[in-house]
């Protein structure tokens, strides 16, 4: 499952509001598979994902290997556009022609078990449904690197199982960096789990799943 | 479905009746005040105002006057909306520009309209004063509201747009515009009312030819209270009508482009 080294974080340092969130943090990640970052809230996991995605600047250090990657980011919050329908939220991240995007979005709505809910606005959906739309949007966008920040938050056990299976099917060749508080989830999905503490983020333990 | 349509129709009818009753109530109050005062020079009855309006509307000058006033005020309003929006955009991207323009806008907001009208009469030809004053009153409102809308745009959604490579045009269309639209609509609604008030006041002081303000001024000079009331009704009617048309237009445009009001 684990490929050659593709993504390298070297001596990454970031201070946020006077707090040292990352202090010479280094990590090497493979080209594909699922890497789990497990740690308490506020230890700096999301900041690390934001730095990898290029959404937040860092003070020093480097991240190499992301230049040619298409990054799909599933945020901790759903971040759906409230003024357009669920299906339109998915279509909004696609690059094809309008009608083609709509059809693709409808397909993803079916895949996440939300058939018939296409035209509903996010405010008309439950927390779990919104999460599934956000997952569908991330998967529809696709890429070689998936940043998944607590991806199954607000999902009931059945939906969670469905989403895990869908995610596994659709992201087989990509590298997934999964941030979670749920150790069981980490053990179930990850090829490698890093147990973190902080801030600043530190790796306390690395566990590799036996295949 | 049928039940909900019937229910909404019923609700609409109920609301209309309620509004009509309110209008009738105030017309009765007006009429009662008229009966109590009994001096045509101080107050005229609603019926008398209607008669005066009917009389005025038979003359083509009435329509020309209303049209010219509307043109001048709309001209100022539209320029104000444009300038306010551009300023809001510029000041939101540059703190330096914000620091430069913010005191000017605050001064305009705080200065009495009459001072500006008098100054404008000294600076520019009187025919342009109503448009200039409307422009001056609308610009700060639009600027403040649109700037507020830009500043309050959800940072999480902007980050999402950046993560999914929306690009500038799509980010503006999908994130900024829907966020700003409620602020913009509120600014335009308030601005329209203010443009009429300030524009007419400018016309009164400038006593411009073929203008509602000019007619109001003449009513005062010749102590024609019925004429004063009639022209005031015209101003209110035109302001309300234009505001209604503007809101309708914005709603239609908003629906077309998935932009919330």
mmCIF file of C-alpha atoms in Angstrom, chain B residues 17-231:
data_model
loop_
_atom_site.group_PDB
_atom_site.id
_atom_site.type_symbol
_atom_site.label_atom_id
_atom_site.label_comp_id
_atom_site.label_asym_id
_atom_site.label_seq_id
_atom_site.Cartn_x
_atom_site.Cartn_y
_atom_site.Cartn_z
ATOM 1 C CA UNK B 17 -56.667 44.232 3.715
ATOM 2 C CA UNK B 18 -54.601 45.069 6.820
ATOM 3 C CA UNK B 19 -52.478 47.560 4.843
ATOM 4 C CA UNK B 20 -55.568 49.133 3.253
ATOM 5 C CA UNK B 21 -57.186 49.487 6.666
ATOM 6 C CA UNK B 22 -54.044 51.224 7.971
ATOM 7 C CA UNK B 23 -54.122 53.630 5.008
ATOM 8 C CA UNK B 24 -57.827 54.338 5.557
ATOM 9 C CA UNK B 25 -57.146 54.927 9.266
ATOM 10 C CA UNK B 26 -54.503 57.585 8.545
ATOM 11 C CA UNK B 27 -56.642 59.219 5.860
ATOM 12 C CA UNK B 28 -59.414 59.489 8.465
ATOM 13 C CA UNK B 29 -56.949 61.010 10.966
ATOM 14 C CA UNK B 30 -55.901 63.533 8.304
ATOM 15 C CA UNK B 31 -59.535 64.370 7.543
ATOM 16 C CA UNK B 32 -60.322 64.760 11.274
ATOM 17 C CA UNK B 33 -57.357 67.107 11.743
ATOM 18 C CA UNK B 34 -58.637 69.088 8.757
ATOM 19 C CA UNK B 35 -62.114 69.312 10.365
ATOM 20 C CA UNK B 36 -60.532 70.393 13.662
ATOM 21 C CA UNK B 37 -58.239 73.063 12.166
ATOM 22 C CA UNK B 38 -60.650 74.278 9.497
ATOM 23 C CA UNK B 39 -58.080 76.549 7.875
ATOM 24 C CA UNK B 40 -57.189 75.741 4.271
ATOM 25 C CA UNK B 41 -53.989 77.723 4.582
ATOM 26 C CA UNK B 42 -52.657 75.355 7.269
ATOM 27 C CA UNK B 43 -54.034 72.026 6.142
ATOM 28 C CA UNK B 44 -56.092 70.811 3.205
ATOM 29 C CA UNK B 45 -58.341 67.762 3.129
ATOM 30 C CA UNK B 46 -57.308 64.531 1.325
ATOM 31 C CA UNK B 47 -60.170 65.028 -1.147
ATOM 32 C CA UNK B 48 -58.985 68.522 -1.934
ATOM 33 C CA UNK B 49 -55.444 67.222 -2.518
ATOM 34 C CA UNK B 50 -56.795 64.604 -4.905
ATOM 35 C CA UNK B 51 -58.759 67.280 -6.764
ATOM 36 C CA UNK B 52 -55.612 69.430 -7.012
ATOM 37 C CA UNK B 53 -53.617 66.443 -8.273
ATOM 38 C CA UNK B 54 -56.247 65.732 -10.921
ATOM 39 C CA UNK B 55 -56.151 69.384 -11.950
ATOM 40 C CA UNK B 56 -52.339 69.485 -12.115
ATOM 41 C CA UNK B 57 -52.061 66.232 -14.034
ATOM 42 C CA UNK B 58 -54.094 67.676 -16.904
ATOM 43 C CA UNK B 59 -51.230 70.000 -17.707
ATOM 44 C CA UNK B 60 -48.229 68.596 -19.603
ATOM 45 C CA UNK B 61 -45.933 70.754 -17.422
ATOM 46 C CA UNK B 62 -46.863 68.549 -14.444
ATOM 47 C CA UNK B 63 -45.556 65.432 -16.186
ATOM 48 C CA UNK B 64 -42.449 67.221 -17.478
ATOM 49 C CA UNK B 65 -41.725 68.543 -13.984
ATOM 50 C CA UNK B 66 -42.086 65.086 -12.435
ATOM 51 C CA UNK B 67 -39.950 63.550 -15.183
ATOM 52 C CA UNK B 68 -37.136 66.101 -14.866
ATOM 53 C CA UNK B 69 -37.034 65.820 -11.082
ATOM 54 C CA UNK B 70 -36.980 62.041 -11.316
ATOM 55 C CA UNK B 71 -34.198 62.146 -13.917
ATOM 56 C CA UNK B 72 -32.002 64.419 -11.799
ATOM 57 C CA UNK B 73 -32.532 62.448 -8.617
ATOM 58 C CA UNK B 74 -32.060 59.080 -10.310
ATOM 59 C CA UNK B 75 -28.911 60.383 -11.973
ATOM 60 C CA UNK B 76 -27.473 61.327 -8.570
ATOM 61 C CA UNK B 77 -28.683 58.088 -7.014
ATOM 62 C CA UNK B 78 -27.123 55.855 -9.678
ATOM 63 C CA UNK B 79 -23.847 57.781 -9.598
ATOM 64 C CA UNK B 80 -23.858 57.484 -5.804
ATOM 65 C CA UNK B 81 -24.470 53.725 -5.978
ATOM 66 C CA UNK B 82 -21.628 53.339 -8.461
ATOM 67 C CA UNK B 83 -19.186 55.568 -6.561
ATOM 68 C CA UNK B 84 -20.100 53.982 -3.195
ATOM 69 C CA UNK B 85 -19.583 50.457 -4.553
ATOM 70 C CA UNK B 86 -16.243 51.307 -6.188
ATOM 71 C CA UNK B 87 -15.072 53.072 -3.015
ATOM 72 C CA UNK B 88 -16.143 50.094 -0.884
ATOM 73 C CA UNK B 89 -14.143 47.757 -3.099
ATOM 74 C CA UNK B 90 -11.060 49.999 -3.099
ATOM 75 C CA UNK B 91 -11.117 50.648 0.656
ATOM 76 C CA UNK B 92 -11.568 46.961 1.424
ATOM 77 C CA UNK B 93 -8.479 46.010 -0.577
ATOM 78 C CA UNK B 94 -6.291 48.853 0.687
ATOM 79 C CA UNK B 95 -6.108 50.008 4.317
ATOM 80 C CA UNK B 96 -4.295 53.110 3.099
ATOM 81 C CA UNK B 97 -7.250 54.083 0.885
ATOM 82 C CA UNK B 98 -9.592 53.307 3.781
ATOM 83 C CA UNK B 99 -7.697 55.728 6.005
ATOM 84 C CA UNK B 100 -7.825 58.372 3.260
ATOM 85 C CA UNK B 101 -11.528 58.071 2.437
ATOM 86 C CA UNK B 102 -13.024 57.222 5.829
ATOM 87 C CA UNK B 103 -12.791 60.772 7.297
ATOM 88 C CA UNK B 104 -14.258 62.283 4.100
ATOM 89 C CA UNK B 105 -17.203 59.909 4.218
ATOM 90 C CA UNK B 106 -17.718 60.609 7.941
ATOM 91 C CA UNK B 107 -17.703 64.365 7.281
ATOM 92 C CA UNK B 108 -20.254 63.998 4.465
ATOM 93 C CA UNK B 109 -22.466 61.893 6.756
ATOM 94 C CA UNK B 110 -22.327 64.423 9.595
ATOM 95 C CA UNK B 111 -22.665 67.654 7.586
ATOM 96 C CA UNK B 112 -26.207 69.082 7.304
ATOM 97 C CA UNK B 113 -27.675 68.708 3.821
ATOM 98 C CA UNK B 114 -28.561 72.411 3.735
ATOM 99 C CA UNK B 115 -24.868 73.355 4.072
ATOM 100 C CA UNK B 116 -23.981 71.200 1.106
ATOM 101 C CA UNK B 117 -26.847 72.573 -0.967
ATOM 102 C CA UNK B 118 -25.792 76.167 -0.328
ATOM 103 C CA UNK B 119 -22.156 75.333 -1.077
ATOM 104 C CA UNK B 120 -23.129 73.435 -4.230
ATOM 105 C CA UNK B 121 -25.169 76.433 -5.388
ATOM 106 C CA UNK B 122 -21.982 78.492 -5.137
ATOM 107 C CA UNK B 123 -19.821 75.870 -6.846
ATOM 108 C CA UNK B 124 -21.919 74.514 -9.715
ATOM 109 C CA UNK B 125 -24.842 75.578 -11.952
ATOM 110 C CA UNK B 126 -28.116 75.271 -10.010
ATOM 111 C CA UNK B 127 -29.573 72.789 -12.507
ATOM 112 C CA UNK B 128 -26.967 70.194 -11.453
ATOM 113 C CA UNK B 129 -27.337 70.760 -7.706
ATOM 114 C CA UNK B 130 -30.176 68.224 -7.056
ATOM 115 C CA UNK B 131 -28.260 65.411 -8.793
ATOM 116 C CA UNK B 132 -25.051 66.365 -6.989
ATOM 117 C CA UNK B 133 -26.761 66.432 -3.586
ATOM 118 C CA UNK B 134 -28.487 63.077 -4.195
ATOM 119 C CA UNK B 135 -25.113 61.657 -5.207
ATOM 120 C CA UNK B 136 -23.507 63.056 -2.061
ATOM 121 C CA UNK B 137 -26.180 61.553 0.204
ATOM 122 C CA UNK B 138 -26.209 58.106 -1.435
ATOM 123 C CA UNK B 139 -22.447 57.532 -1.754
ATOM 124 C CA UNK B 140 -21.639 57.210 1.994
ATOM 125 C CA UNK B 141 -24.574 54.873 2.631
ATOM 126 C CA UNK B 142 -23.659 52.546 -0.221
ATOM 127 C CA UNK B 143 -19.979 52.720 0.688
ATOM 128 C CA UNK B 144 -20.589 51.884 4.372
ATOM 129 C CA UNK B 145 -22.997 49.019 3.653
ATOM 130 C CA UNK B 146 -21.062 47.408 0.822
ATOM 131 C CA UNK B 147 -17.801 47.752 2.762
ATOM 132 C CA UNK B 148 -19.495 46.081 5.727
ATOM 133 C CA UNK B 149 -20.743 43.301 3.441
ATOM 134 C CA UNK B 150 -17.254 42.697 2.046
ATOM 135 C CA UNK B 151 -15.708 42.682 5.541
ATOM 136 C CA UNK B 152 -18.349 40.295 6.888
ATOM 137 C CA UNK B 153 -17.951 37.774 4.068
ATOM 138 C CA UNK B 154 -17.388 34.395 5.716
ATOM 139 C CA UNK B 155 -13.626 33.781 5.830
ATOM 140 C CA UNK B 156 -14.224 30.026 5.919
ATOM 141 C CA UNK B 157 -16.085 30.184 2.618
ATOM 142 C CA UNK B 158 -13.303 32.279 1.105
ATOM 143 C CA UNK B 159 -10.775 29.696 2.263
ATOM 144 C CA UNK B 160 -12.948 26.953 0.756
ATOM 145 C CA UNK B 161 -13.079 28.878 -2.544
ATOM 146 C CA UNK B 162 -9.319 29.186 -2.471
ATOM 147 C CA UNK B 163 -8.825 25.468 -1.677
ATOM 148 C CA UNK B 164 -11.071 24.457 -4.592
ATOM 149 C CA UNK B 165 -9.323 26.903 -6.949
ATOM 150 C CA UNK B 166 -12.426 28.995 -7.693
ATOM 151 C CA UNK B 167 -10.399 31.849 -9.165
ATOM 152 C CA UNK B 168 -11.213 35.559 -8.808
ATOM 153 C CA UNK B 169 -14.350 35.703 -10.991
ATOM 154 C CA UNK B 170 -15.991 32.630 -9.478
ATOM 155 C CA UNK B 171 -15.100 33.737 -5.935
ATOM 156 C CA UNK B 172 -16.739 37.110 -6.534
ATOM 157 C CA UNK B 173 -19.770 35.524 -8.195
ATOM 158 C CA UNK B 174 -20.253 32.620 -5.764
ATOM 159 C CA UNK B 175 -19.035 34.017 -2.436
ATOM 160 C CA UNK B 176 -18.687 37.808 -2.362
ATOM 161 C CA UNK B 177 -21.785 38.893 -4.315
ATOM 162 C CA UNK B 178 -24.285 36.753 -2.382
ATOM 163 C CA UNK B 179 -22.717 37.939 0.898
ATOM 164 C CA UNK B 180 -22.814 41.607 -0.100
ATOM 165 C CA UNK B 181 -26.245 41.581 -1.754
ATOM 166 C CA UNK B 182 -28.391 41.990 1.407
ATOM 167 C CA UNK B 183 -26.212 44.945 2.488
ATOM 168 C CA UNK B 184 -26.354 46.446 -1.014
ATOM 169 C CA UNK B 185 -30.145 46.103 -1.230
ATOM 170 C CA UNK B 186 -30.562 47.738 2.194
ATOM 171 C CA UNK B 187 -28.246 50.584 1.142
ATOM 172 C CA UNK B 188 -30.137 51.140 -2.116
ATOM 173 C CA UNK B 189 -33.511 51.156 -0.357
ATOM 174 C CA UNK B 190 -32.353 53.681 2.257
ATOM 175 C CA UNK B 191 -30.393 55.622 -0.382
ATOM 176 C CA UNK B 192 -33.393 55.943 -2.686
ATOM 177 C CA UNK B 193 -35.516 57.570 0.036
ATOM 178 C CA UNK B 194 -32.680 59.867 1.039
ATOM 179 C CA UNK B 195 -31.902 60.816 -2.580
ATOM 180 C CA UNK B 196 -35.512 61.979 -3.010
ATOM 181 C CA UNK B 197 -35.562 63.927 0.252
ATOM 182 C CA UNK B 198 -32.206 65.628 -0.315
ATOM 183 C CA UNK B 199 -32.783 66.101 -4.063
ATOM 184 C CA UNK B 200 -36.130 67.824 -3.534
ATOM 185 C CA UNK B 201 -34.640 69.989 -0.768
ATOM 186 C CA UNK B 202 -31.904 71.007 -3.214
ATOM 187 C CA UNK B 203 -34.525 71.833 -5.854
ATOM 188 C CA UNK B 204 -36.397 74.003 -3.326
ATOM 189 C CA UNK B 205 -33.279 75.963 -2.389
ATOM 190 C CA UNK B 206 -32.016 76.145 -5.971
ATOM 191 C CA UNK B 207 -35.554 76.885 -7.242
ATOM 192 C CA UNK B 208 -34.689 75.095 -10.475
ATOM 193 C CA UNK B 209 -36.939 75.429 -13.488
ATOM 194 C CA UNK B 210 -39.319 72.490 -14.148
ATOM 195 C CA UNK B 211 -38.677 70.765 -10.851
ATOM 196 C CA UNK B 212 -40.919 69.468 -8.070
ATOM 197 C CA UNK B 213 -38.839 71.397 -5.538
ATOM 198 C CA UNK B 214 -39.346 74.544 -7.601
ATOM 199 C CA UNK B 215 -43.111 73.949 -7.551
ATOM 200 C CA UNK B 216 -43.025 73.406 -3.783
ATOM 201 C CA UNK B 217 -41.115 76.670 -3.418
ATOM 202 C CA UNK B 218 -43.707 78.473 -5.543
ATOM 203 C CA UNK B 219 -46.504 76.953 -3.428
ATOM 204 C CA UNK B 220 -44.865 78.462 -0.363
ATOM 205 C CA UNK B 221 -44.416 81.864 -2.017
ATOM 206 C CA UNK B 222 -48.035 82.017 -3.239
ATOM 207 C CA UNK B 223 -49.359 80.298 -0.097
ATOM 208 C CA UNK B 224 -50.955 77.491 -2.125
ATOM 209 C CA UNK B 225 -51.174 74.796 0.539
ATOM 210 C CA UNK B 226 -53.180 72.448 -1.687
ATOM 211 C CA UNK B 227 -50.461 72.603 -4.329
ATOM 212 C CA UNK B 228 -47.773 71.980 -1.678
ATOM 213 C CA UNK B 229 -49.627 68.896 -0.439
ATOM 214 C CA UNK B 230 -50.234 67.657 -3.995
ATOM 215 C CA UNK B 231 -46.556 67.926 -4.996
#
